mmCIF file of C-alpha atoms in Angstrom:
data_model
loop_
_atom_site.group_PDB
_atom_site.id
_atom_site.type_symbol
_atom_site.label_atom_id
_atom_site.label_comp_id
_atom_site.label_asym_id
_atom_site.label_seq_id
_atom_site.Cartn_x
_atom_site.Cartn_y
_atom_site.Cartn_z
ATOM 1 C CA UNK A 13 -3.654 -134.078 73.353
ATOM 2 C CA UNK A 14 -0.175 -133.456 74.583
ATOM 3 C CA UNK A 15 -0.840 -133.008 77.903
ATOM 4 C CA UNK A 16 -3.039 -136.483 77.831
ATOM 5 C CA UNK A 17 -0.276 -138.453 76.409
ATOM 6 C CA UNK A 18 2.102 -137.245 78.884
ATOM 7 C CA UNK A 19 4.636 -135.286 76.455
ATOM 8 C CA UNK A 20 4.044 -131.938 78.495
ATOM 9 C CA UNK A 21 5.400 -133.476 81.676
ATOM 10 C CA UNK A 22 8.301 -135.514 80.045
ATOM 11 C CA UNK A 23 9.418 -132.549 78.020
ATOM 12 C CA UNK A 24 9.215 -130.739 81.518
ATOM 13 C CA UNK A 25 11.258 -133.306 83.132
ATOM 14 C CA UNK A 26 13.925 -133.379 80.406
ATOM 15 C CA UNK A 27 14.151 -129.969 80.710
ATOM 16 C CA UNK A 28 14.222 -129.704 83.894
ATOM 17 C CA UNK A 29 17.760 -132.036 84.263
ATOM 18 C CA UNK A 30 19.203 -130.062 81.267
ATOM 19 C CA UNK A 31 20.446 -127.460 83.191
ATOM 20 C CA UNK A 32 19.376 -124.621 80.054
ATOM 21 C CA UNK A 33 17.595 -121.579 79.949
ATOM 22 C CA UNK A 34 14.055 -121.624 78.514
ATOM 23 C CA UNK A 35 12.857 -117.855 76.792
ATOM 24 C CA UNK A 36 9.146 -117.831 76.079
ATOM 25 C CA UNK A 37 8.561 -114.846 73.408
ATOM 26 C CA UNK A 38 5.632 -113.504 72.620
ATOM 27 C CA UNK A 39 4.376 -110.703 70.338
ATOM 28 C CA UNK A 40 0.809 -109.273 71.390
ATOM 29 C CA UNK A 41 -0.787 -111.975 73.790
ATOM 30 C CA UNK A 42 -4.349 -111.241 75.449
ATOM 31 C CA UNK A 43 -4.226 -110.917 79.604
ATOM 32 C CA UNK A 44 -5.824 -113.896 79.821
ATOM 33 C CA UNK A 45 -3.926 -115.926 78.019
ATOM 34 C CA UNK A 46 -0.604 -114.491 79.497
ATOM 35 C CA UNK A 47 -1.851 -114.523 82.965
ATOM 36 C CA UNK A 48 -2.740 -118.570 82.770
ATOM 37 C CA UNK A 49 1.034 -118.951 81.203
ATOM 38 C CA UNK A 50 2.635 -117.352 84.189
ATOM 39 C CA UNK A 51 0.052 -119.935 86.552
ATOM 40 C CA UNK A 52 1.131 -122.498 84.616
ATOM 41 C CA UNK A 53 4.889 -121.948 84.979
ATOM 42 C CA UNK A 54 4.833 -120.964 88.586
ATOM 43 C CA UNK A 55 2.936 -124.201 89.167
ATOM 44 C CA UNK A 56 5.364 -126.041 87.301
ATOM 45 C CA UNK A 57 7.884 -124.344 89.723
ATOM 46 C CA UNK A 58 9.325 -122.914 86.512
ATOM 47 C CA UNK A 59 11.703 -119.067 88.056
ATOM 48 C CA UNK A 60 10.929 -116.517 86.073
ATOM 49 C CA UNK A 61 14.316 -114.721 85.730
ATOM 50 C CA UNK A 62 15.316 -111.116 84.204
ATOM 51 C CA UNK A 63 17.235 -110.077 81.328
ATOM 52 C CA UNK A 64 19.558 -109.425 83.751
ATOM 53 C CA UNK A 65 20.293 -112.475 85.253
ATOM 54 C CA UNK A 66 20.582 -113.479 81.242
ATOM 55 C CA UNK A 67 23.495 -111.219 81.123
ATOM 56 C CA UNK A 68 25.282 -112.312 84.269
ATOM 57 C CA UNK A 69 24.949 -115.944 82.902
ATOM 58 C CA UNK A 70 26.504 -115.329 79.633
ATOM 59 C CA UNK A 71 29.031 -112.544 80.462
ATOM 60 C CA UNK A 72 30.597 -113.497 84.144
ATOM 61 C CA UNK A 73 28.697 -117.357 84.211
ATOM 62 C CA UNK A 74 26.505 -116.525 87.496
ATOM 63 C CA UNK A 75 24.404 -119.985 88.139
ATOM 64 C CA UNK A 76 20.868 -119.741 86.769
ATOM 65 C CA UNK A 77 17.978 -120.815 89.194
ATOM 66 C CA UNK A 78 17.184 -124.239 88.712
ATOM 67 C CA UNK A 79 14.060 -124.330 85.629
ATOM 68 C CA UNK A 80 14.757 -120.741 84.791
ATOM 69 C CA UNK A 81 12.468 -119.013 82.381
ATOM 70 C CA UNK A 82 12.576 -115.422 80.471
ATOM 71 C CA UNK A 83 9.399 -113.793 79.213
ATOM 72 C CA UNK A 84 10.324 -111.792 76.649
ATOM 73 C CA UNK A 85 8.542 -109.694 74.257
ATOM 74 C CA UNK A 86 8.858 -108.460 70.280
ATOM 75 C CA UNK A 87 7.915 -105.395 68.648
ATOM 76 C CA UNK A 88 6.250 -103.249 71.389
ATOM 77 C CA UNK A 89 2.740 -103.961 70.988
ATOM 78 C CA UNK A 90 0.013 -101.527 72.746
ATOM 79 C CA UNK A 91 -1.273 -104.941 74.429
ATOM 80 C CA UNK A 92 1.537 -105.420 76.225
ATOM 81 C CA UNK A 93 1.105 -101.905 78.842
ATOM 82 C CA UNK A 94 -2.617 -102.644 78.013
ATOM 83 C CA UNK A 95 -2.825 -106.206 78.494
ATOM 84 C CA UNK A 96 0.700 -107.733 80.248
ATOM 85 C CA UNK A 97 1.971 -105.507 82.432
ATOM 86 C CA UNK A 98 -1.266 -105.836 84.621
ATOM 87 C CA UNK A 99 -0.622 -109.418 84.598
ATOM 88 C CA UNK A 100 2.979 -108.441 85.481
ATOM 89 C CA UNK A 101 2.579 -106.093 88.147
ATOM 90 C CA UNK A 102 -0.050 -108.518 89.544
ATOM 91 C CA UNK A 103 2.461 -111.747 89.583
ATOM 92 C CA UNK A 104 5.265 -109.189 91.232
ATOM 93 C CA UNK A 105 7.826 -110.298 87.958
ATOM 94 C CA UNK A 106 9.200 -108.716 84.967
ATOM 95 C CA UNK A 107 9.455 -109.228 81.338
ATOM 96 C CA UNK A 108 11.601 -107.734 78.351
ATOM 97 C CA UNK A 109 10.745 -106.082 75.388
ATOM 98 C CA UNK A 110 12.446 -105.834 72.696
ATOM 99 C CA UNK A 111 10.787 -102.578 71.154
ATOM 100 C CA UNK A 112 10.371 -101.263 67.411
ATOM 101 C CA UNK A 113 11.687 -97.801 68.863
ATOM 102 C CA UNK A 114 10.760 -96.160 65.455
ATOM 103 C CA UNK A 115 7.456 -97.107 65.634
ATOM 104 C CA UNK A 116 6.867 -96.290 69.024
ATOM 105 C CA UNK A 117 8.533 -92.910 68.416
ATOM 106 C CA UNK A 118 6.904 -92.131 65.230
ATOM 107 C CA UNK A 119 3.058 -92.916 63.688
ATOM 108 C CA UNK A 120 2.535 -95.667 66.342
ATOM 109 C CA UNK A 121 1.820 -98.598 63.553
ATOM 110 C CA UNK A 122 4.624 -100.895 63.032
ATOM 111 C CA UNK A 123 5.223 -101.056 58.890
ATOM 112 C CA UNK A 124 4.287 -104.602 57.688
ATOM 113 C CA UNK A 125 1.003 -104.772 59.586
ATOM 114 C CA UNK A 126 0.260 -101.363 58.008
ATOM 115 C CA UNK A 127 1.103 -102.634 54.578
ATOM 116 C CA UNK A 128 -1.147 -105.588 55.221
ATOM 117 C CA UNK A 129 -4.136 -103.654 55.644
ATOM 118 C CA UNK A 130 -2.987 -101.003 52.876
ATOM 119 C CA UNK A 131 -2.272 -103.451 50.415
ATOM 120 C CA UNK A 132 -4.363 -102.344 47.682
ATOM 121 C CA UNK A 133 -2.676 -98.915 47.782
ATOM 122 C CA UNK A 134 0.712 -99.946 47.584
ATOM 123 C CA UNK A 135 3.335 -99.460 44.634
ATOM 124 C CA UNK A 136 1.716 -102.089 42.114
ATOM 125 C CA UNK A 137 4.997 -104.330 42.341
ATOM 126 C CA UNK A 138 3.940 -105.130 46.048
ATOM 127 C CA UNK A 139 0.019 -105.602 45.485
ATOM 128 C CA UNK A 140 0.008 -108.886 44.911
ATOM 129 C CA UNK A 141 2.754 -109.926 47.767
ATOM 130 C CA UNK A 142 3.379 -107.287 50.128
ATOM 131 C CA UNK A 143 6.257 -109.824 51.731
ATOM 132 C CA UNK A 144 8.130 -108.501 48.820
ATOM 133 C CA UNK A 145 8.576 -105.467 51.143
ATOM 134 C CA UNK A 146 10.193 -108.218 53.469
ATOM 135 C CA UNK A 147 13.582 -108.015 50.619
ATOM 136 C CA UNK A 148 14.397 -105.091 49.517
ATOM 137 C CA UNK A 149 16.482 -102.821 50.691
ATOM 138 C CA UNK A 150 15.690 -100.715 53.367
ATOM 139 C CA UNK A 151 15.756 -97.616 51.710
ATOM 140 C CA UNK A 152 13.162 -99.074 49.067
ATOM 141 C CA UNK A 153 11.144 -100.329 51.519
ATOM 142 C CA UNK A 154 10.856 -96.834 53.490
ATOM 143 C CA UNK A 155 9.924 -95.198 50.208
ATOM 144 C CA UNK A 156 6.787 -97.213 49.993
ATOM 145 C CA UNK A 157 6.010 -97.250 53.072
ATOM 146 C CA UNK A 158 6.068 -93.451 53.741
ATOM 147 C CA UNK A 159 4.008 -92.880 50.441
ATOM 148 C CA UNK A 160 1.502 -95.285 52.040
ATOM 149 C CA UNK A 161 1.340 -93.493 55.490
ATOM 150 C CA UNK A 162 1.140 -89.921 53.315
ATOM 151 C CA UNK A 163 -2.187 -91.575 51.474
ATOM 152 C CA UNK A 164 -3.923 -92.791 54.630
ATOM 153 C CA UNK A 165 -2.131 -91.382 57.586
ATOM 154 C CA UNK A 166 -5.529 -89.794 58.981
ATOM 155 C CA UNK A 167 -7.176 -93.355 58.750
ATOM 156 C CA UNK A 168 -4.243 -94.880 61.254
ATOM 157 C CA UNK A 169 -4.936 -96.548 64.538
ATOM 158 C CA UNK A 170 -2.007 -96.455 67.215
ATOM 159 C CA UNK A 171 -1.040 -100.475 67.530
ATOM 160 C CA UNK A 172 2.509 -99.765 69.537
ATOM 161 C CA UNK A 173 3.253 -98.802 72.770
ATOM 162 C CA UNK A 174 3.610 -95.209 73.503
ATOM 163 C CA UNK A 175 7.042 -93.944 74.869
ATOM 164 C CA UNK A 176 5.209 -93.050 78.312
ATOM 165 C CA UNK A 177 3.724 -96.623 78.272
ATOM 166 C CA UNK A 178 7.338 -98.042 78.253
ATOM 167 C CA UNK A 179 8.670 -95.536 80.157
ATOM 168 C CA UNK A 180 6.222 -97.046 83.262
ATOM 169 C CA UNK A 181 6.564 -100.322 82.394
ATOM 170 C CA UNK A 182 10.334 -100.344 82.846
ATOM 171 C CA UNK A 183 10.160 -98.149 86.416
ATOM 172 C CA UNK A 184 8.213 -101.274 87.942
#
């Protein structure tokens, strides 16, 4: 519907004379999906540029490309070595990610998807709204959460990235 009424292409062009920097995040996007995003900005002669260039920008006020884009990435997600970084080697570009290092470290589950699907066995106070977890204070929230992994931490599927996995992913 956007695309038909034309707001994709005058957003694009607005953009486009704005002179600002555009930062795309994602969390845990399939390789097709991601691969027909980076078509559709290199087509759109959107420059994918690096956190790098980010920095120079803000700290010493280097000149951004003209329609400059950063891919970025939250959390660390297993999909993203399993999924992206094909699509990223493939294209020749790079992306950041902003990584959950305890996770990644640790059990390999990040904490409020693992509450999610736990949520029967939390403390009773977080049963019926685990977002509660969201506002406490941290040292609350990691007593909960380790009693949780303790009850089911056989039963655990890795969801983050592994160190190695990052590791590679930054050496390309």
């Amino acid at each position: 519907v956007l695309i038909a009424c034309g707001a994709v292409n005058r957003a694009k062009k607005e953009f486009s004379k704005s002179g600002k920097l555009l930062i795309l995040y994602f969390h845990n996007p399939g390789e097709k999906y991601f691969s027909k995003t980076v078509r559709w900005l290199k087509k759109n002669r959107f420059t994918i540029i690096y956190a790098e260039d980010v920095i120079e920008y803000y700290k010493h006020g280097e000149p951004l490309p003209e329609n400059p884009v950063w891919l970025t990435f939250d959390d660390g997600w297993k999909g993203n070595y399993d999924h992206v970084f094909p699509v990223l080697k493939r294209e020749k570009i790079q992306a950041t990610i902003f990584a959950v290092t305890e996770s990644i470290e640790t059990t390999g589950v990040f904490w409020w998807t693992f509450a999610e699907k736990y949520i029967n066995l939390l403390p009773d106070k977080y049963k019926n709204d685990n977002n509660q977890l969201w506002k406490v204070p941290d040292t609350e929230k990691k007593k909960a959460i380790d009693e949780l992994f303790e009850k089911v931490k056989n039963k655990l599927s890795r969801e983050a990235i592994t160190v190695d996995e990052l590791k590679e992913m930054s050496q390309s």
